[in-house]
Short mmCIF file of C-alpha atoms and ligand atoms in Angstrom, two decimals:
data_model
loop_
_atom_site.label_atom_id
_atom_site.label_comp_id
_atom_site.label_asym_id
_atom_site.label_seq_id
_atom_site.Cartn_x
_atom_site.Cartn_y
_atom_site.Cartn_z
CA MET A 119 23.05 -150.84 -100.51
CA ILE A 120 26.66 -151.50 -101.22
CA PRO A 121 27.89 -148.90 -103.73
CA THR A 122 29.85 -149.95 -106.80
CA SER A 123 33.07 -148.61 -105.32
CA ALA A 124 32.57 -150.71 -102.20
CA ARG A 125 31.78 -153.75 -104.34
CA ALA A 126 35.13 -153.26 -106.06
CA ILE A 127 36.81 -153.01 -102.67
CA SER A 128 34.95 -156.11 -101.60
CA THR A 129 36.55 -158.34 -104.18
CA ALA A 130 39.95 -156.71 -103.91
CA GLN A 131 40.47 -156.28 -100.19
CA THR A 132 37.68 -157.40 -97.93
CA PRO A 133 35.76 -160.17 -99.68
CA ASP A 134 34.17 -161.45 -96.45
CA TRP A 135 30.87 -159.83 -95.52
CA ARG A 136 30.06 -157.98 -98.76
CA ALA A 137 29.92 -161.23 -100.70
CA GLN A 138 26.93 -162.25 -98.57
CA ALA A 139 24.96 -159.06 -99.16
CA ALA A 140 21.28 -159.64 -99.90
CA CYS A 141 21.26 -156.55 -102.14
CA LEU A 142 23.98 -157.67 -104.55
CA SER A 143 21.55 -159.08 -107.10
CA ARG A 144 18.82 -156.46 -106.58
CA ASP A 145 18.04 -153.17 -108.26
CA PRO A 146 20.22 -150.59 -106.40
CA GLU A 147 17.55 -147.88 -106.89
CA LEU A 148 15.52 -149.39 -104.07
CA TRP A 149 18.22 -148.44 -101.55
CA PHE A 150 18.20 -144.80 -102.62
CA PRO A 151 14.64 -143.56 -102.06
CA ARG A 152 13.80 -140.08 -103.27
CA SER A 153 12.96 -139.01 -99.76
CA SER A 154 14.19 -140.65 -96.61
CA THR A 155 13.23 -137.84 -94.29
CA GLY A 156 9.76 -137.23 -92.93
CA PRO A 157 7.26 -140.07 -93.11
CA VAL A 158 8.81 -143.36 -94.05
CA SER A 159 8.37 -144.13 -97.75
CA VAL A 160 7.23 -147.43 -99.15
CA GLN A 161 10.49 -147.73 -101.04
CA ALA A 162 12.58 -147.21 -97.92
CA ALA A 163 10.40 -149.66 -96.01
CA GLU A 164 11.00 -152.33 -98.65
CA ALA A 165 14.76 -151.78 -98.74
CA LYS A 166 14.90 -151.85 -94.96
CA ALA A 167 12.91 -155.09 -94.87
CA ILE A 168 15.42 -156.76 -97.22
CA CYS A 169 18.28 -155.43 -95.09
CA ARG A 170 16.76 -156.79 -91.92
CA ALA A 171 16.76 -160.29 -93.45
CA CYS A 172 20.31 -159.86 -94.77
CA PRO A 173 22.91 -162.02 -92.97
CA VAL A 174 25.38 -159.12 -92.78
CA ALA A 175 22.97 -156.36 -91.78
CA LEU A 176 24.65 -155.49 -88.50
CA ILE A 177 28.13 -155.35 -90.01
CA CYS A 178 26.81 -153.29 -92.92
CA ALA A 179 25.05 -150.81 -90.63
CA THR A 180 28.09 -150.28 -88.39
CA TRP A 181 30.35 -149.99 -91.43
CA ALA A 182 28.13 -147.25 -92.93
CA ILE A 183 28.00 -145.39 -89.60
CA GLU A 184 31.75 -145.56 -89.11
CA GLN A 185 32.42 -144.53 -92.72
CA ARG A 186 29.92 -141.64 -92.37
CA VAL A 187 28.16 -142.74 -95.60
CA GLN A 188 25.86 -139.85 -96.52
CA HIS A 189 23.14 -141.25 -98.76
CA GLY A 190 21.11 -144.41 -99.11
CA ILE A 191 20.00 -147.24 -96.86
CA TYR A 192 22.62 -149.48 -95.31
CA GLY A 193 22.02 -152.23 -92.81
CA GLY A 194 18.35 -151.27 -92.64
CA LEU A 195 19.05 -147.68 -91.62
CA ASP A 196 18.56 -144.48 -93.57
CA GLU A 197 20.96 -141.54 -93.35
CA THR A 198 18.98 -139.76 -90.63
CA GLN A 199 19.04 -142.83 -88.42
CA ARG A 200 22.77 -143.32 -89.02
CA ARG A 201 23.52 -139.69 -88.22
CA THR A 202 21.58 -139.97 -84.96
CA ILE A 203 23.58 -143.03 -83.93
CA ALA A 204 26.87 -141.45 -85.01
CA ARG A 205 26.16 -138.37 -82.87
CA LYS A 206 25.33 -140.59 -79.90
CA ALA A 207 28.49 -142.62 -80.48
CA THR A 208 30.63 -139.49 -80.41
CA ARG A 209 28.89 -138.08 -77.35
CA HIS A 210 29.16 -141.28 -75.35
CA ASP A 211 32.36 -142.58 -76.90
CA LEU A 212 30.62 -145.80 -77.93
CA ALA A 213 32.66 -148.82 -78.93
CA ARG A 214 31.47 -151.11 -81.73
CA ALA A 215 29.38 -153.19 -79.32
CA GLY A 216 27.59 -150.01 -78.26
CA LEU A 217 26.92 -149.14 -81.89
CA ALA A 218 25.36 -152.56 -82.44
CA VAL A 219 22.94 -151.95 -79.55
CA GLU A 220 21.90 -148.62 -81.08
CA VAL A 221 21.43 -150.19 -84.52
CA ARG A 222 19.17 -152.88 -83.11
CA ALA A 223 17.15 -150.25 -81.24
CA GLU A 224 16.56 -148.34 -84.52
CA TRP A 225 15.43 -151.54 -86.27
CA ALA A 226 12.95 -152.17 -83.47
CA ARG A 227 11.64 -148.61 -83.78
CA ASP A 228 10.93 -149.05 -87.51
CA ILE A 229 9.11 -152.31 -87.00
CA ARG A 230 6.91 -150.71 -84.36
CA ASP A 231 5.43 -148.38 -86.99
CA PRO A 232 2.13 -150.26 -87.41
CA LEU A 233 1.52 -149.05 -90.98
CA VAL A 234 4.94 -150.30 -92.07
CA GLU A 235 4.37 -153.59 -90.36
CA VAL A 236 0.99 -154.26 -92.04
CA TYR A 237 2.32 -153.18 -95.42
CA LEU A 238 5.43 -155.37 -95.28
CA ARG A 239 3.49 -158.34 -94.02
CA SER A 240 0.78 -158.14 -96.66
CA SER A 241 2.26 -156.94 -99.94
CA VAL A 242 4.62 -158.20 -102.60
CA GLN A 243 6.23 -156.39 -105.54
CA ASP A 244 6.46 -157.95 -109.01
CA ASP A 245 9.21 -157.40 -111.59
CA GLY A 246 7.14 -154.73 -113.33
CA GLY A 247 7.08 -152.49 -110.25
CA HIS A 248 3.43 -153.21 -109.40
CA VAL A 249 2.66 -154.22 -105.84
CA TRP A 250 0.00 -156.79 -104.99
CA TRP A 251 -1.81 -157.16 -101.72
CA ARG A 252 -1.68 -160.75 -100.60
CA GLY A 253 -3.52 -160.18 -97.35
CA ARG A 254 -7.10 -161.52 -97.40
CA LYS A 255 -8.87 -158.63 -95.73
CA THR A 256 -10.24 -155.62 -97.56
CA SER A 257 -9.67 -153.33 -94.57
CA TYR A 258 -7.31 -153.29 -91.60
CA SER A 259 -7.55 -151.78 -88.19
CA VAL A 260 -4.27 -149.90 -87.70
CA ALA A 261 -3.65 -147.85 -84.57
CA GLY A 262 -7.34 -147.12 -84.12
CA ARG A 263 -8.07 -146.37 -87.78
CA VAL A 264 -9.72 -148.65 -90.34
CA LEU A 265 -7.80 -148.46 -93.61
CA THR A 266 -7.93 -150.21 -96.97
CA PRO A 267 -4.71 -151.58 -98.51
CA GLY A 268 -4.69 -148.66 -100.95
CA GLN A 269 -5.01 -146.14 -98.13
CA ILE A 270 -2.16 -147.79 -96.21
CA ALA A 271 0.13 -147.81 -99.25
CA TYR A 272 -0.81 -144.26 -100.18
CA GLU A 273 -0.13 -142.87 -96.73
CA LEU A 274 3.27 -144.58 -96.51
CA GLY A 275 4.32 -143.46 -99.94
CA HIS A 276 2.97 -139.92 -99.93
CA GLY A 277 3.44 -139.00 -96.29
CA ARG A 278 -0.20 -138.00 -95.77
CA ALA A 279 -3.57 -139.66 -95.49
CA PRO A 280 -5.36 -139.76 -98.84
CA SER A 281 -8.19 -137.41 -99.58
CA GLY A 282 -11.09 -139.18 -101.26
CA HIS A 283 -10.85 -142.38 -103.25
CA VAL A 284 -7.43 -143.99 -103.84
CA LYS A 285 -7.03 -145.36 -107.37
CA ALA A 286 -4.20 -147.11 -109.20
CA MET A 287 -3.25 -145.09 -112.27
CA CYS A 288 -0.95 -147.74 -113.82
CA GLY A 289 -3.65 -149.69 -115.65
CA GLN A 290 -3.68 -152.41 -112.98
CA PRO A 291 -6.74 -151.65 -110.86
CA PHE A 292 -5.59 -153.84 -107.94
CA CYS A 293 -2.02 -152.53 -107.78
CA VAL A 294 -1.01 -150.86 -104.50
CA ALA A 295 2.42 -149.53 -105.50
CA ALA A 296 2.43 -146.16 -103.75
CA GLU A 297 3.85 -144.29 -106.72
CA HIS A 298 1.06 -145.73 -108.94
CA LEU A 299 -1.68 -144.46 -106.65
CA ALA A 300 -3.55 -141.18 -106.78
CA ASP A 301 -6.17 -139.84 -104.39
CA GLY A 302 -9.05 -137.51 -105.22
CA LEU A 303 -6.89 -134.45 -104.63
CA ASP A 304 -4.10 -135.72 -106.91
CA ARG A 305 -6.60 -136.40 -109.68
CA TRP A 306 -8.22 -133.01 -109.26
CA GLN A 307 -4.79 -131.30 -109.39
CA ARG A 308 -3.79 -133.30 -112.43
CA ASP A 309 -7.04 -132.49 -114.27
CA HIS A 310 -6.73 -128.84 -113.24
CA ALA A 311 -3.12 -128.66 -114.51
CA THR A 312 -4.14 -130.28 -117.81
CA ALA A 313 -7.01 -127.84 -118.26
CA ALA A 314 -4.87 -124.75 -117.45
S1 SF4 B 493 22.23 -154.90 -94.94
FE1 SF4 B 493 21.13 -154.09 -96.68
S2 SF4 B 493 22.54 -152.67 -97.68
FE2 SF4 B 493 23.74 -153.93 -96.28
S3 SF4 B 493 24.51 -155.60 -97.50
FE3 SF4 B 493 22.61 -156.32 -96.59
S4 SF4 B 493 20.98 -155.85 -98.05
FE4 SF4 B 493 22.82 -154.67 -98.66
ZN1 ZN B 494 0.92 -150.53 -110.61
#
């Protein structure tokens, strides 16, 4: 996501690529997930998907790597991915063309995560923050496991497989927004905390 300061620069000095950014009209929060380390979050996956369809993704990614931008998703890459590429670039004295190759390799790695792929292909978020499953199946075979849409969304968003039944707690029983979902353990912990 292009930060406000960079947007100001964009109009003043370099109006070219930033004016085409797919994130300009979107909620910036999406590009700053609470956690971008460990298992990929649903939020990060969504931001990265928008980046990958953005016409200036490659320029944005190399810009963020060269500028050593610390936080957020740029050009479809989170900070850990950018740091990895930056270290490689220093070690091997990579020119910009070499950086582009590394960026594309990271994109390919993300897409190969089968959970991310199924989730991105089959879900859509509405303006209220709920996520709807538009895939027709009630369960999916993913890397040798059979998972429901709720289980897929929960695992991506919470970084672990759910324990027991996954339920939407937002009042929309069919919502699969990861942050609206709770598994049996979450509900038990919540009830336990309320009772204590
Ligand atoms: S690649 Fe992503 S962060 Fe960069 S301009 Fe496009 S949508 Fe925004
Ligand atoms: Zn919801």
